PDB file of C-alpha atoms in Angstrom:
ATOM      1  CA  MET A   1     199.909 -46.057-154.845  1.00  0.00           C
ATOM      2  CA  SER A   2     197.934 -48.585-152.914  1.00  0.00           C
ATOM      3  CA  ARG A   3     195.721 -51.015-154.756  1.00  0.00           C
ATOM      4  CA  VAL A   4     192.051 -50.897-154.102  1.00  0.00           C
ATOM      5  CA  GLY A   5     190.287 -54.148-153.249  1.00  0.00           C
ATOM      6  CA  PRO A   6     188.030 -55.879-155.781  1.00  0.00           C
ATOM      7  CA  PHE A   7     184.396 -54.902-156.130  1.00  0.00           C
ATOM      8  CA  PRO A   8     182.050 -57.614-154.812  1.00  0.00           C
ATOM      9  CA  ASP A   9     179.967 -57.831-157.981  1.00  0.00           C
ATOM     10  CA  ALA A  10     182.495 -56.482-160.465  1.00  0.00           C
ATOM     11  CA  GLY A  11     181.472 -59.009-163.111  1.00  0.00           C
ATOM     12  CA  ARG A  12     177.984 -57.470-163.429  1.00  0.00           C
ATOM     13  CA  ALA A  13     179.331 -54.323-165.095  1.00  0.00           C
ATOM     14  CA  ALA A  14     180.799 -56.390-167.924  1.00  0.00           C
ATOM     15  CA  ALA A  15     177.680 -58.507-168.427  1.00  0.00           C
ATOM     16  CA  ALA A  16     175.769 -58.237-171.670  1.00  0.00           C
ATOM     17  CA  PRO A  17     172.952 -55.641-171.506  1.00  0.00           C
ATOM     18  CA  GLU A  18     170.263 -58.305-171.692  1.00  0.00           C
ATOM     19  CA  GLU A  19     171.797 -59.975-168.622  1.00  0.00           C
ATOM     20  CA  ARG A  20     171.571 -56.801-166.548  1.00  0.00           C
ATOM     21  CA  ARG A  21     168.017 -56.646-165.306  1.00  0.00           C
ATOM     22  CA  GLY A  22     166.359 -53.261-165.544  1.00  0.00           C
ATOM     23  CA  GLU A  23     169.448 -51.461-166.819  1.00  0.00           C
ATOM     24  CA  PRO A  24     169.529 -49.652-170.151  1.00  0.00           C
ATOM     25  CA  GLU A  25     171.855 -50.808-172.896  1.00  0.00           C
ATOM     26  CA  ARG A  26     175.136 -49.002-173.304  1.00  0.00           C
ATOM     27  CA  PRO A  27     175.100 -46.248-175.913  1.00  0.00           C
ATOM     28  CA  PRO A  28     176.169 -47.369-179.419  1.00  0.00           C
ATOM     29  CA  ASP A  29     179.376 -45.356-179.293  1.00  0.00           C
ATOM     30  CA  ALA A  30     180.452 -47.048-176.046  1.00  0.00           C
ATOM     31  CA  ALA A  31     182.441 -49.590-178.040  1.00  0.00           C
ATOM     32  CA  ALA A  32     184.234 -46.879-180.044  1.00  0.00           C
ATOM     33  CA  PRO A  33     188.001 -46.674-179.650  1.00  0.00           C
ATOM     34  CA  ARG A  34     189.075 -44.567-176.700  1.00  0.00           C
ATOM     35  CA  ASP A  35     191.965 -42.184-176.374  1.00  0.00           C
ATOM     36  CA  ARG A  36     194.798 -44.057-174.686  1.00  0.00           C
ATOM     37  CA  THR A  37     197.092 -41.101-174.162  1.00  0.00           C
ATOM     38  CA  ALA A  38     199.722 -41.976-171.603  1.00  0.00           C
ATOM     39  CA  SER A  39     199.878 -39.972-168.390  1.00  0.00           C
ATOM     40  CA  HIS A  40     202.762 -37.657-167.615  1.00  0.00           C
ATOM     41  CA  ASP A  41     205.760 -39.129-165.847  1.00  0.00           C
ATOM     42  CA  GLY A  42     204.693 -37.681-162.483  1.00  0.00           C
ATOM     43  CA  THR A  43     207.469 -35.128-162.208  1.00  0.00           C
ATOM     44  CA  ALA A  44     206.650 -31.983-160.275  1.00  0.00           C
ATOM     45  CA  SER A  45     205.403 -28.936-162.107  1.00  0.00           C
ATOM     46  CA  HIS A  46     204.138 -25.529-161.122  1.00  0.00           C
ATOM     47  CA  ASP A  47     200.707 -26.091-162.652  1.00  0.00           C
ATOM     48  CA  GLY A  48     199.781 -29.078-160.433  1.00  0.00           C
ATOM     49  CA  THR A  49     200.285 -31.639-163.193  1.00  0.00           C
ATOM     50  CA  ALA A  50     202.074 -34.141-160.949  1.00  0.00           C
ATOM     51  CA  SER A  51     199.332 -34.164-158.327  1.00  0.00           C
ATOM     52  CA  ARG A  52     196.617 -34.368-160.998  1.00  0.00           C
ATOM     53  CA  ASP A  53     198.429 -37.319-162.561  1.00  0.00           C
ATOM     54  CA  ARG A  54     198.471 -39.095-159.204  1.00  0.00           C
ATOM     55  CA  TYR A  55     194.736 -38.547-158.946  1.00  0.00           C
ATOM     56  CA  GLU A  56     194.263 -39.769-162.531  1.00  0.00           C
ATOM     57  CA  ARG A  57     196.169 -42.983-161.811  1.00  0.00           C
ATOM     58  CA  VAL A  58     194.080 -43.773-158.724  1.00  0.00           C
ATOM     59  CA  ILE A  59     190.777 -42.879-160.408  1.00  0.00           C
ATOM     60  CA  ALA A  60     191.645 -44.951-163.489  1.00  0.00           C
ATOM     61  CA  GLU A  61     192.529 -47.954-161.320  1.00  0.00           C
ATOM     62  CA  VAL A  62     189.277 -47.709-159.338  1.00  0.00           C
ATOM     63  CA  TRP A  63     187.242 -47.369-162.545  1.00  0.00           C
ATOM     64  CA  ARG A  64     189.142 -50.207-164.251  1.00  0.00           C
ATOM     65  CA  GLU A  65     188.352 -52.597-161.408  1.00  0.00           C
ATOM     66  CA  ALA A  66     184.764 -51.420-160.976  1.00  0.00           C
ATOM     67  CA  LEU A  67     183.941 -51.572-164.676  1.00  0.00           C
ATOM     68  CA  CYS A  68     185.877 -54.787-165.378  1.00  0.00           C
ATOM     69  CA  VAL A  69     187.813 -53.282-168.271  1.00  0.00           C
ATOM     70  CA  ASP A  70     191.458 -53.793-169.170  1.00  0.00           C
ATOM     71  CA  GLU A  71     192.386 -50.160-169.550  1.00  0.00           C
ATOM     72  CA  VAL A  72     190.990 -46.733-168.671  1.00  0.00           C
ATOM     73  CA  GLY A  73     192.431 -43.601-170.235  1.00  0.00           C
ATOM     74  CA  PRO A  74     192.258 -39.986-169.049  1.00  0.00           C
ATOM     75  CA  HIS A  75     189.503 -39.080-171.508  1.00  0.00           C
ATOM     76  CA  ASP A  76     187.313 -42.134-170.966  1.00  0.00           C
ATOM     77  CA  ASP A  77     183.770 -41.409-169.794  1.00  0.00           C
ATOM     78  CA  PHE A  78     182.583 -43.432-166.789  1.00  0.00           C
ATOM     79  CA  PHE A  79     179.093 -43.949-168.201  1.00  0.00           C
ATOM     80  CA  ARG A  80     180.205 -44.773-171.733  1.00  0.00           C
ATOM     81  CA  LEU A  81     182.439 -47.479-170.290  1.00  0.00           C
ATOM     82  CA  GLY A  82     179.345 -49.117-168.786  1.00  0.00           C
ATOM     83  CA  GLY A  83     179.045 -47.263-165.485  1.00  0.00           C
ATOM     84  CA  HIS A  84     175.654 -46.615-163.948  1.00  0.00           C
ATOM     85  CA  SER A  85     174.308 -44.851-160.865  1.00  0.00           C
ATOM     86  CA  ARG A  86     174.568 -47.833-158.497  1.00  0.00           C
ATOM     87  CA  LEU A  87     178.154 -48.434-159.543  1.00  0.00           C
ATOM     88  CA  ALA A  88     178.879 -44.702-159.183  1.00  0.00           C
ATOM     89  CA  VAL A  89     177.889 -44.945-155.513  1.00  0.00           C
ATOM     90  CA  ARG A  90     180.453 -47.690-154.906  1.00  0.00           C
ATOM     91  CA  VAL A  91     183.126 -45.908-156.966  1.00  0.00           C
ATOM     92  CA  ALA A  92     182.572 -42.703-154.991  1.00  0.00           C
ATOM     93  CA  ASP A  93     183.037 -44.665-151.758  1.00  0.00           C
ATOM     94  CA  ARG A  94     186.314 -46.152-153.061  1.00  0.00           C
ATOM     95  CA  LEU A  95     187.566 -42.718-154.129  1.00  0.00           C
ATOM     96  CA  ARG A  96     186.702 -41.220-150.727  1.00  0.00           C
ATOM     97  CA  GLU A  97     188.687 -44.021-149.110  1.00  0.00           C
ATOM     98  CA  ALA A  98     191.627 -43.716-151.507  1.00  0.00           C
ATOM     99  CA  PHE A  99     191.942 -39.939-151.176  1.00  0.00           C
ATOM    100  CA  GLN A 100     190.798 -39.669-147.556  1.00  0.00           C
ATOM    101  CA  ALA A 101     188.528 -36.801-148.629  1.00  0.00           C
ATOM    102  CA  ASP A 102     184.880 -35.857-148.554  1.00  0.00           C
ATOM    103  CA  LEU A 103     183.934 -36.289-152.206  1.00  0.00           C
ATOM    104  CA  PRO A 104     180.248 -36.063-153.118  1.00  0.00           C
ATOM    105  CA  MET A 105     179.013 -38.766-155.467  1.00  0.00           C
ATOM    106  CA  ARG A 106     177.666 -35.974-157.683  1.00  0.00           C
ATOM    107  CA  MET A 107     181.264 -35.329-158.784  1.00  0.00           C
ATOM    108  CA  ILE A 108     181.190 -38.479-160.922  1.00  0.00           C
ATOM    109  CA  PHE A 109     178.118 -37.194-162.758  1.00  0.00           C
ATOM    110  CA  ASP A 110     179.498 -33.660-163.151  1.00  0.00           C
ATOM    111  CA  HIS A 111     183.039 -34.740-164.126  1.00  0.00           C
ATOM    112  CA  ARG A 112     182.555 -37.837-166.239  1.00  0.00           C
ATOM    113  CA  THR A 113     186.112 -38.428-167.466  1.00  0.00           C
ATOM    114  CA  VAL A 114     189.165 -39.433-165.466  1.00  0.00           C
ATOM    115  CA  ALA A 115     190.947 -36.176-166.330  1.00  0.00           C
ATOM    116  CA  GLU A 116     187.979 -33.970-165.406  1.00  0.00           C
ATOM    117  CA  LEU A 117     187.418 -35.793-162.123  1.00  0.00           C
ATOM    118  CA  ALA A 118     191.123 -35.669-161.259  1.00  0.00           C
ATOM    119  CA  THR A 119     191.186 -31.912-161.832  1.00  0.00           C
ATOM    120  CA  ALA A 120     188.072 -31.437-159.680  1.00  0.00           C
ATOM    121  CA  ILE A 121     189.438 -33.578-156.840  1.00  0.00           C
ATOM    122  CA  ALA A 122     192.852 -31.896-156.978  1.00  0.00           C
ATOM    123  CA  ALA A 123     191.134 -28.496-156.730  1.00  0.00           C
ATOM    124  CA  ARG A 124     189.419 -29.632-153.518  1.00  0.00           C
ATOM    125  CA  ALA A 125     192.656 -30.845-151.929  1.00  0.00           C
TER     126      ALA A 125
END
């Protein structure tokens, strides 16, 4: 897996809500513990698990860097982690580049968790 370059203003996503001009505060449950279930080992399976896991790893890495968080799990929600529409545009661009695929930005809004987005992207491949 190739690493994705840093986001130019990655530190803004981690800023306190009052420091982010014009952006709403994160929902109260955003700080709740997240599921940190480990991904599969990447071995091949007949149900597409290995390819979905590859997608999950790339998506999680892009989100982790964009959102300035230490860890992103398969069931983490992009917007509950602090994502917003402007950041979604940049994340969608990074995912298009990483997967060399035409992925509409709308996918991030329709499939808000790493696992859901990975399944949707794998279905398009």
